[in-house]
Amino acid sequence: MTETTPELACPIAPVVDIVFSRWTTPILWALHEYGRQRFVELQRRITTITAKVLTQRLRQLERDGLVVRTYHAEVPPRVEYEISELGRSLGPLFASLSEWSGNLEKVEAARRTYDERSSAR
């Protein structure tokens, strides 16, 4: 019998890779909260992201089917982004995580305890 590594055996690992990469959640949240937006609008809302990284993440999210890109052949051309139905289907997952965020104080307390123990060694 061959042994499978935990990374390959864990059924949620691919989901975590897709959904929780660095900028995915802020982008999806902004598109869900504010609706269809142009690139510049997203960039204004997510102030700490660079244009290059936003471009890369939007392309990846479009490739993954979580975001829809619409090109309008106008003068000047206009491009808009919106969350797809597949992206919206992540809502319950994000709601659960939001609910769990009430535990962050416990996490901070555990970190302080750990750090105090570590510094005493």
PDB file of N, CA and C in Angstrom, residues 1 3 7 10 15 21 26 31-32 40 46 49-50 52 58 73 80 86 88 97 100 106 111-112 118:
ATOM      1  N   MET A   1       0.843  -1.177   0.000  1.00  0.00           N
ATOM      2  CA  MET A   1       0.000   0.000   0.000  1.00  0.00           C
ATOM      3  C   MET A   1       0.893   1.248   0.000  1.00  0.00           C
ATOM      4  N   GLU A   3       1.582   5.171   0.611  1.00  0.00           N
ATOM      5  CA  GLU A   3       1.096   6.203   1.524  1.00  0.00           C
ATOM      6  C   GLU A   3       0.939   7.531   0.788  1.00  0.00           C
ATOM      7  N   GLU A   7      -1.028  16.527   2.258  1.00  0.00           N
ATOM      8  CA  GLU A   7      -1.376  17.575   1.302  1.00  0.00           C
ATOM      9  C   GLU A   7      -2.248  17.033   0.174  1.00  0.00           C
ATOM     10  N   CYS A  10      -5.878  15.453   1.822  1.00  0.00           N
ATOM     11  CA  CYS A  10      -6.854  16.395   2.373  1.00  0.00           C
ATOM     12  C   CYS A  10      -7.776  16.901   1.265  1.00  0.00           C
ATOM     13  N   VAL A  15      -9.354  23.561  -2.411  1.00  0.00           N
ATOM     14  CA  VAL A  15     -10.298  24.660  -2.169  1.00  0.00           C
ATOM     15  C   VAL A  15      -9.584  25.803  -1.461  1.00  0.00           C
ATOM     16  N   SER A  21      -6.022  32.345  -1.352  1.00  0.00           N
ATOM     17  CA  SER A  21      -4.759  32.961  -1.729  1.00  0.00           C
ATOM     18  C   SER A  21      -4.837  34.432  -1.334  1.00  0.00           C
ATOM     19  N   PRO A  26     -10.415  39.613  -0.383  1.00  0.00           N
ATOM     20  CA  PRO A  26     -10.783  41.031  -0.496  1.00  0.00           C
ATOM     21  C   PRO A  26     -11.412  41.381  -1.848  1.00  0.00           C
ATOM     22  N   LEU A  31     -16.395  42.772  -4.758  1.00  0.00           N
ATOM     23  CA  LEU A  31     -17.316  42.562  -5.876  1.00  0.00           C
ATOM     24  C   LEU A  31     -18.699  42.144  -5.380  1.00  0.00           C
ATOM     25  N   HIS A  32     -18.722  41.365  -4.330  1.00  0.00           N
ATOM     26  CA  HIS A  32     -20.011  40.944  -3.762  1.00  0.00           C
ATOM     27  C   HIS A  32     -20.716  42.133  -3.083  1.00  0.00           C
ATOM     28  N   VAL A  40     -10.229  50.282 -11.819  1.00  0.00           N
ATOM     29  CA  VAL A  40      -9.827  51.415 -10.979  1.00  0.00           C
ATOM     30  C   VAL A  40     -10.664  51.470  -9.697  1.00  0.00           C
ATOM     31  N   ILE A  46      -9.455  48.456  -2.565  1.00  0.00           N
ATOM     32  CA  ILE A  46      -8.432  47.596  -1.951  1.00  0.00           C
ATOM     33  C   ILE A  46      -7.115  48.362  -2.047  1.00  0.00           C
ATOM     34  N   ILE A  49      -3.292  46.863  -2.510  1.00  0.00           N
ATOM     35  CA  ILE A  49      -2.907  45.973  -3.609  1.00  0.00           C
ATOM     36  C   ILE A  49      -2.308  46.803  -4.747  1.00  0.00           C
ATOM     37  N   THR A  50      -1.276  46.268  -5.381  1.00  0.00           N
ATOM     38  CA  THR A  50      -0.685  46.960  -6.526  1.00  0.00           C
ATOM     39  C   THR A  50      -1.492  46.636  -7.786  1.00  0.00           C
ATOM     40  N   LYS A  52      -0.388  45.618 -10.608  1.00  0.00           N
ATOM     41  CA  LYS A  52       0.118  44.373 -11.196  1.00  0.00           C
ATOM     42  C   LYS A  52      -0.513  43.160 -10.521  1.00  0.00           C
ATOM     43  N   LEU A  58      -7.168  39.042 -10.693  1.00  0.00           N
ATOM     44  CA  LEU A  58      -8.414  39.061 -11.459  1.00  0.00           C
ATOM     45  C   LEU A  58      -8.366  38.048 -12.600  1.00  0.00           C
ATOM     46  N   ALA A  73     -16.704  47.279 -26.035  1.00  0.00           N
ATOM     47  CA  ALA A  73     -15.972  47.879 -27.158  1.00  0.00           C
ATOM     48  C   ALA A  73     -16.508  49.282 -27.415  1.00  0.00           C
ATOM     49  N   GLU A  80     -15.316  45.682 -17.090  1.00  0.00           N
ATOM     50  CA  GLU A  80     -15.937  45.570 -15.771  1.00  0.00           C
ATOM     51  C   GLU A  80     -15.786  44.152 -15.248  1.00  0.00           C
ATOM     52  N   LEU A  86     -20.685  31.066  -9.360  1.00  0.00           N
ATOM     53  CA  LEU A  86     -19.769  30.166  -8.647  1.00  0.00           C
ATOM     54  C   LEU A  86     -19.100  30.909  -7.498  1.00  0.00           C
ATOM     55  N   ARG A  88     -20.363  33.496  -5.929  1.00  0.00           N
ATOM     56  CA  ARG A  88     -21.410  33.717  -4.921  1.00  0.00           C
ATOM     57  C   ARG A  88     -21.670  32.477  -4.083  1.00  0.00           C
ATOM     58  N   LEU A  97     -16.888  31.488   8.253  1.00  0.00           N
ATOM     59  CA  LEU A  97     -15.610  32.043   8.690  1.00  0.00           C
ATOM     60  C   LEU A  97     -15.811  33.343   9.457  1.00  0.00           C
ATOM     61  N   TRP A 100     -16.851  32.429  12.844  1.00  0.00           N
ATOM     62  CA  TRP A 100     -15.731  31.898  13.610  1.00  0.00           C
ATOM     63  C   TRP A 100     -14.781  33.012  14.048  1.00  0.00           C
ATOM     64  N   LYS A 106      -9.555  34.717  21.450  1.00  0.00           N
ATOM     65  CA  LYS A 106      -8.976  33.508  22.050  1.00  0.00           C
ATOM     66  C   LYS A 106      -7.646  33.171  21.395  1.00  0.00           C
ATOM     67  N   ARG A 111      -1.757  33.132  21.784  1.00  0.00           N
ATOM     68  CA  ARG A 111      -0.459  33.605  21.294  1.00  0.00           C
ATOM     69  C   ARG A 111       0.332  34.290  22.398  1.00  0.00           C
ATOM     70  N   ARG A 112      -0.356  35.133  23.177  1.00  0.00           N
ATOM     71  CA  ARG A 112       0.335  35.817  24.290  1.00  0.00           C
ATOM     72  C   ARG A 112       0.872  34.797  25.291  1.00  0.00           C
ATOM     73  N   SER A 118       7.516  31.005  25.840  1.00  0.00           N
ATOM     74  CA  SER A 118       8.705  30.891  24.998  1.00  0.00           C
ATOM     75  C   SER A 118       9.814  31.813  25.457  1.00  0.00           C
TER      76      SER A 118
END
